[in-house]
Amino acid sequence: MSISFHSPAVRTTNDGVVRRRAVGHDMDLDDGLEGAAESAMKDPTLHVVTPGELITSDTAFMRGHGTYIEQEKVLSSVAGVVDRVNKLISVRPLHTRYTGEIGDVVVGRITEVAQKRWKVDLNARLDGILMLSSVNLPGGVQRRKQESDELQMRTFFMEGDLVVAEVQNFFADGAYSIHTRSLKYGKLRNGSFISVSPGLVQRSKSHFHSLSCGVDVILGLNGYIWVSAHVSQDLEEIDTEQVYSNKNKEDITPADRESIARIANCIRALAQNFVFINATIISFAYEASLQYPLKDMHKKEVMRDIAVEATTAVDNMRG
Amino acid sequence: MPGLISPAERDYILKGIECNIRADGRQRADYREVTLETGVISQTSGSARVRIAGGTDVLVSVKAEIGPVQVDPETGDGADKGQIVCSVECAPSASQQFEGRGADDLNNELTQMMTRFLSNSTSNPSVSSTASAGAGGINLSKLCIIPGQQCWILFVDALVLDYGGNLVDAVFMGARAAIYDTRIPKTEVQDLGDGQFEFEVLDDAEDTEFVEGRENMPICVTLNKIGARHIVDASPLEELCTEARLVVAVNRSGELCGQQKGHDGGIEPSLLLEMIQFGKTTGQTLIKQLDARLQEEADADLAKRQRGEPVHKLGFFAQ
């Protein structure tokens, strides 16, 4: 058995992890900006606000997302970082739910089976909706939907099942309609689930990755990530019936499990240190993690070291 | 996240536990890293904040107040004893499951468990008689000010701020740390004759005493039976796979101070004995390390005070 007790540490801004944030513009909001000086942040480009905090009393500015106006002053409605584009002031929240775009790859969990549709938890403000007509049914892609399909919807997806899907459309109320009409989408098996902040998953060309250590990673843009044992893609394409199976493959070896756990812990380490997550940095983090025993990887210090090493490696690669 | 899990995840976790590689790379008997700080709330007599890496965050406070003694009308017991009143509350912000009335059952269960394990004078005599060690460990007689009239009442309140699995252990670790941190003002009793007493509470900050018997307080080890094996410090997904849960309360000398079984699965008698034995040894190690950490912090604070430096607690600004 192992356990370790620690006293808390102060969160420092210069702890070596290079934070890749999207705030590029300098925050020269002149004298209209109050409170910036008080914020003890060492980084002058960063203006952190809490809900209700005054951002500016200058009436020339327009209010954007995450702000509201009271007595002609712009105040923050969330805790986050002030972002300014010309005269528009918005606040990017530190903690947020997923706001998607059409075509995003997302990982979700079925929460409800309803009339001709499944409700899916996507870490968004509303549950996503997966219509029966937006899935591939067994027995041919072009098959017509029948009433019998409606009755046996639970044999396809059940409450609790994890799916990977693509955002297809928005409903009028802002809920996402998702689809699994491709063989790369569908039910998830053979691995474990991690949830990170949706803002940390970087949008990239592909969100399905097969890493060199024999682990597949699906980086859902909604912050839900699936790490699983590698399954060769061709095999899946042959067997369309298998898309809805709940059975894990039989030959997941302990070594596979260790790699999966290691990759999962690397992703947690990156997320905990606010580093953007993509396939490249995960690989570097994995390399960096190999010097630590697997069971030490939940330690805060180890996690930070891994994140620091991975970010430095990425920086070196880019020159 | 609602309490849902897919069959494939369940299978993956179960088989992982079978081969001693859990989904986050730990072994069956491994705890996650615990971050601990005492004295975080100045308005209380003693407080502690316990965090388990990966989410669980519990704030425990102890408030000593003066009140009338409670005498059992049947046995006449309790005239010369103080009281411990426990309460556990799960904040709705901790988990989606706790919203609305969702946490009521859990609050009740934890409150009752804590009351049973921490106070000797329970209304149920069978509990204190089965536990040979005098379950709660705390010397309640010492809390009595005037026998038959006034006593100290220790209100132990735990607030669950975030949920990441293994609440019970965290709550009890927090309770032990908070009681350890508690200082009760000394009192001076004056005999006025005719059975009349008067007492005075000394308000000198130095004239305080620790709770007697604090080192004998039990802590809990929660064992989750998954498949044919049992694990400690389960993550939320592991808790969903749990068939049966056994909470074992153990004190410093490894004596069993109470136990509680949860969930609807069964435990075979041979496994039960093994689990209790395992809980005892684990609990003893746990207490040893927890005490070492508490002592370290107390020593550091004392050293600072002697040097005349102010003692700063990080409280909620810590990582």
XYZ file of C-alpha atoms in Angstrom:
638
model
C 0.000 0.000 0.000
C 1.164 3.527 -0.622
C -0.157 6.912 0.402
C 1.432 10.312 0.717
C 0.293 13.408 2.554
C 1.274 16.865 1.449
C 0.736 20.407 2.509
C -0.710 22.709 -0.110
C 1.547 24.824 -2.294
C 1.166 28.310 -3.638
C 0.180 28.483 -7.250
C 2.912 30.366 -9.055
C 2.784 31.876 -12.503
C 6.416 31.215 -13.338
C 6.572 27.539 -12.576
C 8.266 26.708 -15.839
C 5.230 25.536 -17.754
C 4.909 27.670 -20.834
C 1.275 28.581 -20.993
C 0.085 28.760 -24.556
C -2.770 31.082 -24.341
C -4.645 32.768 -27.083
C -4.251 36.246 -25.622
C -1.881 37.700 -28.128
C -2.850 41.329 -28.147
C -1.476 43.732 -25.649
C -3.997 44.987 -23.204
C -3.520 48.695 -23.551
C -6.925 49.686 -22.378
C -5.409 52.973 -21.248
C -6.595 54.499 -18.052
C -10.090 53.223 -18.589
C -8.978 49.901 -17.187
C -9.117 49.731 -13.469
C -8.084 46.946 -11.221
C -5.402 45.680 -13.552
C -2.689 47.097 -11.384
C -4.141 45.515 -8.292
C -4.192 42.066 -9.760
C -1.005 40.561 -8.526
C -0.355 38.744 -11.768
C 3.211 39.107 -12.850
C 2.213 38.887 -16.494
C 1.101 42.354 -17.597
C -0.775 40.994 -20.610
C -3.084 39.050 -18.358
C -6.043 40.732 -16.733
C -7.844 38.334 -14.455
C -11.292 39.266 -13.199
C -13.850 37.720 -10.889
C -17.648 37.930 -11.228
C -18.872 41.440 -10.548
C -15.450 42.996 -10.913
C -15.176 46.288 -12.737
C -13.457 45.946 -16.098
C -13.804 49.491 -17.322
C -15.925 52.534 -16.628
C -15.165 54.008 -20.039
C -18.438 54.153 -21.977
C -16.613 53.882 -25.299
C -16.257 50.124 -24.910
C -18.830 47.591 -26.000
C -19.698 44.625 -23.892
C -19.068 41.112 -25.199
C -19.497 37.619 -23.792
C -18.939 37.202 -20.075
C -19.670 40.810 -19.233
C -22.624 42.973 -18.291
C -23.297 46.670 -17.903
C -24.425 48.289 -14.706
C -24.556 52.047 -14.244
C -22.704 52.472 -17.548
C -19.804 50.381 -16.337
C -18.628 47.140 -17.866
C -18.437 44.403 -15.246
C -17.435 40.778 -15.518
C -20.089 38.111 -15.124
C -17.594 35.229 -14.942
C -14.168 34.512 -13.499
C -11.688 34.675 -16.318
C -9.303 36.603 -18.493
C -10.239 39.868 -20.164
C -10.039 39.728 -23.927
C -10.295 42.787 -26.128
C -10.803 43.184 -29.837
C -10.797 46.862 -30.754
C -13.659 48.301 -28.709
C -15.252 45.001 -27.808
C -14.500 43.660 -24.368
C -15.234 40.081 -23.468
C -14.122 37.764 -20.693
C -12.940 34.265 -21.435
C -14.051 32.135 -18.485
C -11.518 29.971 -16.675
C -14.038 27.240 -16.244
C -16.530 26.725 -18.984
C -18.727 24.289 -20.772
C -18.259 23.164 -24.323
C -19.369 25.468 -27.102
C -19.127 23.593 -30.340
C -19.026 24.068 -34.063
C -20.397 21.916 -36.829
C -17.919 19.191 -37.722
C -16.368 18.922 -34.260
C -15.421 15.464 -33.091
C -16.954 14.916 -29.662
C -17.048 12.112 -27.132
C -20.280 11.800 -25.190
C -22.167 9.602 -22.802
C -25.723 8.492 -23.463
C -27.930 9.743 -20.651
C -31.402 8.973 -21.903
C -33.172 6.942 -24.561
C -36.146 8.879 -25.933
C -38.513 8.885 -28.907
C -36.339 8.177 -31.975
C -33.394 9.819 -30.285
C -30.763 9.484 -27.643
C -29.801 12.284 -25.285
C -26.047 12.571 -24.916
C -23.989 14.303 -22.239
C -21.464 16.393 -24.176
C -20.207 18.614 -21.361
C -22.179 21.397 -23.059
C -24.896 23.548 -21.533
C -27.592 21.289 -22.965
C -27.584 17.579 -23.650
C -26.703 16.726 -27.237
C -29.171 14.800 -29.358
C -28.359 11.747 -31.421
C -31.288 10.958 -33.742
C -32.027 7.387 -34.681
C -31.769 8.597 -38.276
C -28.229 9.843 -37.676
C -26.711 6.462 -36.856
C -25.611 3.626 -39.071
C -27.749 0.615 -38.346
C -26.341 -2.881 -38.635
C -26.970 -4.570 -41.927
C -25.968 -1.976 -44.443
C -25.404 1.732 -44.452
C -28.324 2.495 -46.729
C -30.918 0.461 -44.868
C -34.320 2.026 -44.265
C -35.307 2.731 -40.665
C -38.116 0.526 -39.498
C -40.436 0.580 -36.578
C -38.627 -2.425 -35.127
C -35.462 -0.331 -34.963
C -37.273 2.190 -32.831
C -38.289 -0.536 -30.406
C -34.799 -1.922 -30.018
C -32.916 1.341 -29.674
C -31.373 0.132 -26.421
C -29.602 -2.655 -28.252
C -27.671 0.021 -30.156
C -26.956 2.539 -27.437
C -27.880 2.177 -23.803
C -27.780 4.691 -20.968
C -24.167 5.051 -19.871
C -22.629 4.055 -23.185
C -19.832 6.197 -24.483
C -19.945 7.283 -28.110
C -17.712 9.266 -30.384
C -19.632 11.391 -32.849
C -19.524 14.518 -34.954
C -21.538 17.674 -34.422
C -23.995 17.815 -37.311
C -26.251 20.751 -36.583
C -27.651 23.003 -33.913
C -31.221 23.023 -32.723
C -33.056 26.269 -32.168
C -32.510 26.075 -28.400
C -28.764 25.694 -28.846
C -28.578 21.932 -28.308
C -26.236 19.992 -30.586
C -27.424 17.393 -32.998
C -24.700 14.794 -33.465
C -24.275 11.898 -35.877
C -22.321 8.657 -36.060
C -22.785 8.063 -39.772
C -19.240 6.918 -40.399
C -17.359 3.824 -39.383
C -14.878 5.842 -37.373
C -17.680 6.993 -35.109
C -19.724 4.843 -32.778
C -19.507 3.056 -29.480
C -16.285 3.175 -27.462
C -14.613 0.091 -26.025
C -11.290 -1.262 -24.707
C -10.149 1.650 -22.655
C -10.748 4.366 -20.164
C -12.364 7.757 -20.070
C -10.892 11.081 -18.952
C -12.547 14.443 -18.722
C -10.573 17.677 -19.048
C -11.551 21.289 -19.506
C -12.961 21.677 -23.056
C -10.808 24.737 -23.695
C -7.655 22.646 -23.445
C -8.272 20.328 -26.362
C -6.694 21.841 -29.415
C -8.654 21.824 -32.645
C -6.632 19.918 -35.232
C -6.877 18.058 -38.521
C -7.551 14.744 -36.873
C -8.827 13.848 -33.457
C -8.258 10.119 -33.803
C -4.690 9.208 -33.027
C -2.798 5.944 -32.872
C 0.251 6.534 -30.747
C 3.489 4.615 -31.168
C 3.046 2.917 -27.804
C 0.093 0.928 -29.110
C -2.567 3.179 -27.668
C -5.406 4.893 -29.490
C -6.551 8.294 -28.310
C -9.709 10.112 -29.274
C -9.536 13.760 -28.300
C -13.111 14.952 -28.092
C -13.295 18.710 -28.569
C -15.751 18.819 -25.696
C -12.982 17.853 -23.298
C -13.964 14.212 -23.057
C -11.085 12.004 -24.038
C -11.026 8.295 -24.737
C -7.805 6.321 -24.356
C -7.958 2.746 -25.536
C -6.009 -0.253 -26.691
C -5.151 -0.159 -30.385
C -7.662 -1.777 -32.716
C -6.700 -2.070 -36.339
C -9.030 0.009 -38.447
C -9.493 -2.552 -41.276
C -10.902 -5.195 -38.990
C -13.608 -2.865 -37.813
C -14.613 -2.006 -41.336
C -15.265 -5.614 -42.186
C -17.490 -6.212 -39.219
C -20.305 -3.680 -39.166
C -22.306 -5.790 -36.731
C -19.583 -5.261 -34.162
C -20.146 -1.497 -34.048
C -22.752 -1.833 -31.304
C -21.077 -4.596 -29.308
C -20.387 -4.066 -25.606
C -17.632 -6.649 -25.500
C -14.065 -5.530 -25.013
C -11.480 -7.417 -27.005
C -10.014 -10.375 -25.186
C -6.334 -9.759 -25.696
C -5.697 -6.578 -23.727
C -2.406 -7.447 -22.050
C -1.175 -5.975 -18.762
C 1.428 -4.095 -20.809
C -1.396 -2.541 -22.850
C -3.172 -1.544 -19.678
C -0.034 0.074 -18.347
C 0.443 2.085 -21.543
C -3.193 3.165 -21.503
C -2.943 4.233 -17.867
C 0.303 6.043 -18.593
C -1.164 7.969 -21.525
C -4.285 8.765 -19.482
C -2.141 10.070 -16.636
C -0.050 12.117 -19.062
C -3.216 13.779 -20.348
C -4.312 14.457 -16.779
C -0.892 15.932 -16.032
C -1.107 18.242 -19.053
C -4.646 19.278 -18.182
C -3.749 19.957 -14.578
C -0.980 22.282 -15.694
C -3.161 24.039 -18.251
C -1.231 22.909 -21.288
C -2.994 22.549 -24.632
C -3.592 18.930 -25.504
C -2.764 17.485 -28.910
C -1.228 14.267 -30.214
C 2.311 15.675 -30.399
C 2.451 16.868 -26.836
C 0.901 13.645 -25.563
C 3.712 11.691 -27.240
C 6.319 13.939 -25.660
C 4.621 13.698 -22.301
C 4.646 9.924 -22.634
C 8.386 9.966 -23.350
C 8.937 12.209 -20.342
C 6.807 10.028 -18.109
C 8.809 6.876 -18.775
C 11.359 7.815 -16.120
C 8.669 7.644 -13.431
C 6.996 4.509 -12.152
C 3.361 4.364 -13.199
C 2.001 4.565 -9.677
C 3.873 7.793 -8.961
C 2.172 9.556 -11.846
C -0.710 10.866 -9.776
C 1.707 12.904 -7.677
C 1.460 16.612 -8.268
C 5.180 17.198 -8.619
C 5.628 14.380 -11.079
C 2.695 15.669 -13.097
C 4.223 19.101 -13.274
C 7.601 17.761 -14.304
C 5.981 15.795 -17.093
C 4.076 18.841 -18.323
C 7.191 21.022 -18.184
C 9.294 18.479 -20.043
C 6.642 17.952 -22.674
C 6.212 21.678 -23.339
C 9.960 22.201 -23.549
C 10.270 19.290 -25.968
C 7.572 20.790 -28.199
C 9.290 24.168 -28.089
C 12.622 22.610 -29.020
C 11.044 20.790 -31.914
C 9.613 23.993 -33.278
C 12.968 25.715 -32.779
C -21.456 13.815 -14.390
C -24.455 11.637 -13.735
C -23.768 8.241 -12.279
C -23.600 6.306 -15.495
C -21.047 3.872 -16.824
C -20.951 1.778 -19.972
C -20.650 -2.013 -19.912
C -17.349 -1.805 -21.766
C -15.867 0.570 -19.186
C -17.105 -1.645 -16.379
C -15.489 -4.663 -17.968
C -12.231 -2.787 -18.529
C -12.087 -1.613 -14.915
C -12.998 -5.044 -13.553
C -10.326 -6.843 -15.555
C -7.807 -4.131 -14.724
C -8.396 -4.661 -11.025
C -8.084 -8.394 -11.559
C -4.546 -7.940 -12.935
C -3.704 -5.186 -10.431
C -3.449 -2.314 -12.901
C -6.240 0.129 -12.276
C -7.432 2.568 -14.909
C -5.247 5.333 -13.482
C -2.194 3.106 -13.099
C -2.480 2.526 -9.387
C -2.399 -0.869 -7.749
C -5.309 -2.161 -5.696
C -3.927 -0.971 -2.379
C -2.680 2.437 -3.504
C -4.132 5.717 -2.370
C -3.965 8.895 -4.366
C -1.978 11.827 -3.075
C -3.648 13.637 -0.211
C -3.219 17.357 0.361
C -3.909 18.464 3.885
C -3.969 21.729 5.751
C -5.258 22.496 9.237
C -6.377 25.739 10.783
C -7.883 27.101 7.576
C -10.928 28.754 9.157
C -10.120 31.220 11.908
C -13.657 31.405 13.291
C -13.608 27.769 14.377
C -11.942 25.957 17.247
C -10.239 23.701 14.742
C -10.499 23.067 11.040
C -8.945 21.134 8.215
C -9.196 20.870 4.481
C -8.470 17.534 2.870
C -8.084 17.065 -0.840
C -7.488 13.850 -2.699
C -5.738 14.363 -6.018
C -8.318 13.939 -8.703
C -11.105 15.880 -7.129
C -12.408 15.084 -3.667
C -12.281 18.179 -1.501
C -13.606 18.193 2.058
C -13.617 21.023 4.558
C -14.111 20.037 8.194
C -14.600 22.403 11.085
C -14.890 21.849 14.809
C -16.650 24.398 16.954
C -16.664 24.039 20.731
C -19.711 25.523 22.404
C -21.079 25.370 25.916
C -24.388 23.651 26.438
C -26.390 21.592 28.920
C -25.403 17.977 29.455
C -27.652 15.367 27.977
C -28.730 12.655 30.388
C -30.154 9.420 29.088
C -33.522 9.126 30.914
C -33.293 5.313 31.026
C -29.741 4.689 32.146
C -28.965 8.014 33.761
C -25.817 8.004 31.701
C -24.170 11.092 30.323
C -24.473 13.456 33.291
C -20.704 13.842 33.450
C -19.992 13.800 29.726
C -19.575 16.282 26.937
C -20.993 15.701 23.492
C -19.931 15.446 19.915
C -22.450 16.460 17.282
C -21.550 15.527 13.725
C -22.913 16.707 10.436
C -21.843 16.111 6.858
C -23.179 18.090 3.956
C -22.424 17.669 0.279
C -22.433 20.965 -1.577
C -24.509 20.873 -4.760
C -21.568 22.324 -6.630
C -19.531 19.207 -5.876
C -21.342 16.977 -8.314
C -24.378 16.980 -10.537
C -25.752 14.118 -8.461
C -25.897 16.326 -5.384
C -28.205 18.945 -6.875
C -31.618 19.492 -5.335
C -32.414 16.692 -2.928
C -29.862 14.395 -4.564
C -27.416 14.534 -1.692
C -29.928 14.006 1.130
C -29.425 10.267 1.444
C -25.669 10.561 1.279
C -25.663 13.367 3.848
C -27.712 11.251 6.225
C -25.584 8.190 5.731
C -22.321 10.045 6.302
C -23.671 12.024 9.260
C -24.907 8.908 10.977
C -21.727 7.034 10.241
C -19.666 9.840 11.705
C -21.877 10.134 14.782
C -21.612 6.425 15.357
C -17.860 6.203 14.873
C -16.849 9.354 16.727
C -19.013 9.553 19.803
C -18.856 6.936 22.529
C -22.222 7.665 24.014
C -24.468 6.666 21.173
C -28.099 6.019 21.865
C -27.525 2.554 20.508
C -25.684 0.709 23.299
C -24.809 -2.278 21.113
C -22.403 -0.159 19.075
C -20.219 0.952 21.920
C -20.244 -2.453 23.510
C -19.152 -4.290 20.361
C -16.253 -1.948 19.802
C -13.884 -2.852 22.549
C -11.744 0.269 22.165
C -14.499 2.673 23.117
C -15.207 3.571 19.538
C -14.741 7.324 19.295
C -11.527 7.511 21.289
C -12.229 11.018 22.552
C -12.480 11.342 26.309
C -15.953 12.840 26.675
C -15.716 13.111 30.466
C -12.998 15.700 29.991
C -15.455 17.837 28.047
C -17.775 18.102 31.036
C -17.549 21.393 32.906
C -20.105 21.002 35.756
C -21.409 17.438 36.100
C -25.126 17.299 35.547
C -25.243 20.841 34.220
C -22.860 22.287 31.682
C -20.477 20.738 29.203
C -18.587 21.418 25.995
C -20.343 20.349 22.829
C -18.067 19.748 19.879
C -19.838 20.434 16.618
C -17.978 18.598 13.880
C -19.203 19.832 10.511
C -17.901 18.490 7.233
C -18.639 20.184 3.955
C -17.931 18.296 0.766
C -16.812 20.890 -1.766
C -15.872 18.597 -4.598
C -16.401 14.969 -5.383
C -13.790 12.703 -6.909
C -14.456 9.399 -5.200
C -13.695 8.014 -1.736
C -15.648 10.599 0.242
C -15.821 8.597 3.464
C -12.075 8.291 3.945
C -11.574 11.959 3.149
C -14.282 13.059 5.590
C -12.789 11.017 8.415
C -9.236 12.106 7.664
C -10.535 15.658 7.768
C -12.352 15.044 11.040
C -9.253 13.628 12.648
C -7.150 16.525 11.408
C -9.724 19.105 12.549
C -10.058 17.586 16.016
C -6.279 17.401 16.180
C -6.198 21.128 15.472
C -8.943 21.948 17.981
C -8.179 23.963 21.090
C -10.775 24.296 23.809
C -10.539 27.229 26.271
C -9.866 26.281 29.870
C -12.593 26.844 32.436
C -12.492 27.667 36.095
C -15.279 26.251 38.233
C -16.250 27.878 41.522
C -18.194 26.063 44.177
C -20.801 28.420 45.647
C -22.050 25.858 48.143
C -25.540 24.286 48.220
C -24.656 22.377 45.099
C -24.408 25.655 43.185
C -21.561 26.063 40.785
C -20.350 28.871 38.635
C -17.716 28.753 35.978
C -15.681 31.144 33.953
C -14.194 30.597 30.518
C -10.635 31.857 30.328
C -10.316 33.891 27.173
C -6.548 33.886 27.041
C -5.550 32.391 23.701
C -2.683 30.569 25.403
C -4.913 29.016 28.056
C -6.372 26.336 25.872
C -6.132 22.609 25.827
C -6.296 19.973 23.150
C -9.105 17.490 22.947
C -8.092 14.609 25.167
C -7.968 11.319 23.382
C -7.643 12.933 19.967
C -4.887 10.499 19.061
C -7.274 7.593 19.649
C -9.849 8.823 17.143
C -10.562 6.336 14.419
C -10.284 6.929 10.707
C -12.023 4.998 7.967
C -10.761 2.784 5.222
C -13.322 2.153 2.504
C -12.880 -1.123 0.708
C -14.719 -1.545 -2.554
C -15.350 -5.070 -3.683
C -15.110 -5.257 -7.445
C -15.170 -8.742 -8.933
C -13.389 -11.054 -6.530
C -10.987 -8.342 -5.395
C -11.172 -5.273 -3.227
C -9.591 -1.875 -3.710
C -9.032 1.250 -1.629
C -9.542 4.891 -2.637
C -11.859 4.235 -5.542
C -12.304 6.814 -8.276
C -15.880 7.811 -9.235
C -15.989 5.327 -12.103
C -14.624 2.568 -9.879
C -17.292 3.370 -7.310
C -19.893 2.781 -9.995
C -18.478 -0.709 -10.557
C -18.489 -1.528 -6.870
C -20.621 -4.503 -5.917
C -20.238 -4.135 -2.178
C -18.550 -1.564 -0.038
C -17.136 -2.067 3.419
C -16.147 0.877 5.585
C -13.764 -0.137 8.350
C -13.078 2.310 11.170
C -9.684 1.740 12.775
C -7.779 3.559 15.505
C -4.082 4.061 16.033
C -3.494 0.730 17.695
C -5.204 -1.067 14.850
C -8.367 -1.827 16.768
C -11.631 -2.087 14.915
C -13.908 0.769 15.954
C -16.815 0.160 13.694
C -17.787 -0.995 10.264
C -20.506 -0.421 7.779
C -21.459 -2.279 4.673
C -22.877 -0.484 1.687
C -24.308 -1.278 -1.774
C -26.404 -4.317 -2.544
C -23.783 -6.902 -3.399
C -22.663 -9.624 -1.015
C -19.297 -10.386 0.517
C -18.235 -13.964 1.186
C -17.333 -14.604 4.863
C -13.737 -15.519 4.063
C -13.319 -12.385 1.953
C -14.979 -10.305 4.645
C -12.408 -11.368 7.218
C -9.629 -10.699 4.762
C -11.045 -7.258 4.015
C -11.375 -6.342 7.681
C -7.820 -7.474 8.343
C -6.617 -5.510 5.351
C -8.586 -2.473 6.491
C -7.000 -2.641 9.932
C -3.417 -2.731 8.701
C -4.060 -0.105 6.037
C -5.829 2.141 8.506
C -2.962 1.911 10.936
C -0.423 2.947 8.321
C -2.745 5.701 7.206
C -3.086 7.106 10.708
C 0.647 6.988 11.247
C 1.337 9.001 8.113
C -1.533 11.384 8.757
C -0.320 12.037 12.290
C 3.227 12.585 11.087
C 1.962 15.189 8.625
C -0.223 16.878 11.262
C 2.628 16.959 13.742
C 4.936 18.414 11.124
C 2.491 21.207 10.394
C 1.851 21.879 14.099
C 5.602 22.034 14.761
C 6.171 24.384 11.849
C 3.388 26.688 13.067
C 4.713 26.619 16.612
C 8.243 27.414 15.472
C 6.927 30.381 13.504
C 4.915 31.621 16.438
C 7.928 31.401 18.714
C 9.952 33.440 16.265
C 7.139 35.963 16.357
C 6.250 35.505 12.705
C 2.618 35.418 11.651
C 1.339 32.006 10.591
C -0.188 32.237 7.144
C -2.509 29.525 6.031
C -2.978 29.100 2.316
C -6.596 28.086 2.629
C -8.415 28.455 -0.629
C -5.658 30.033 -2.653
C -3.547 26.930 -2.624
C -2.949 24.419 -5.325
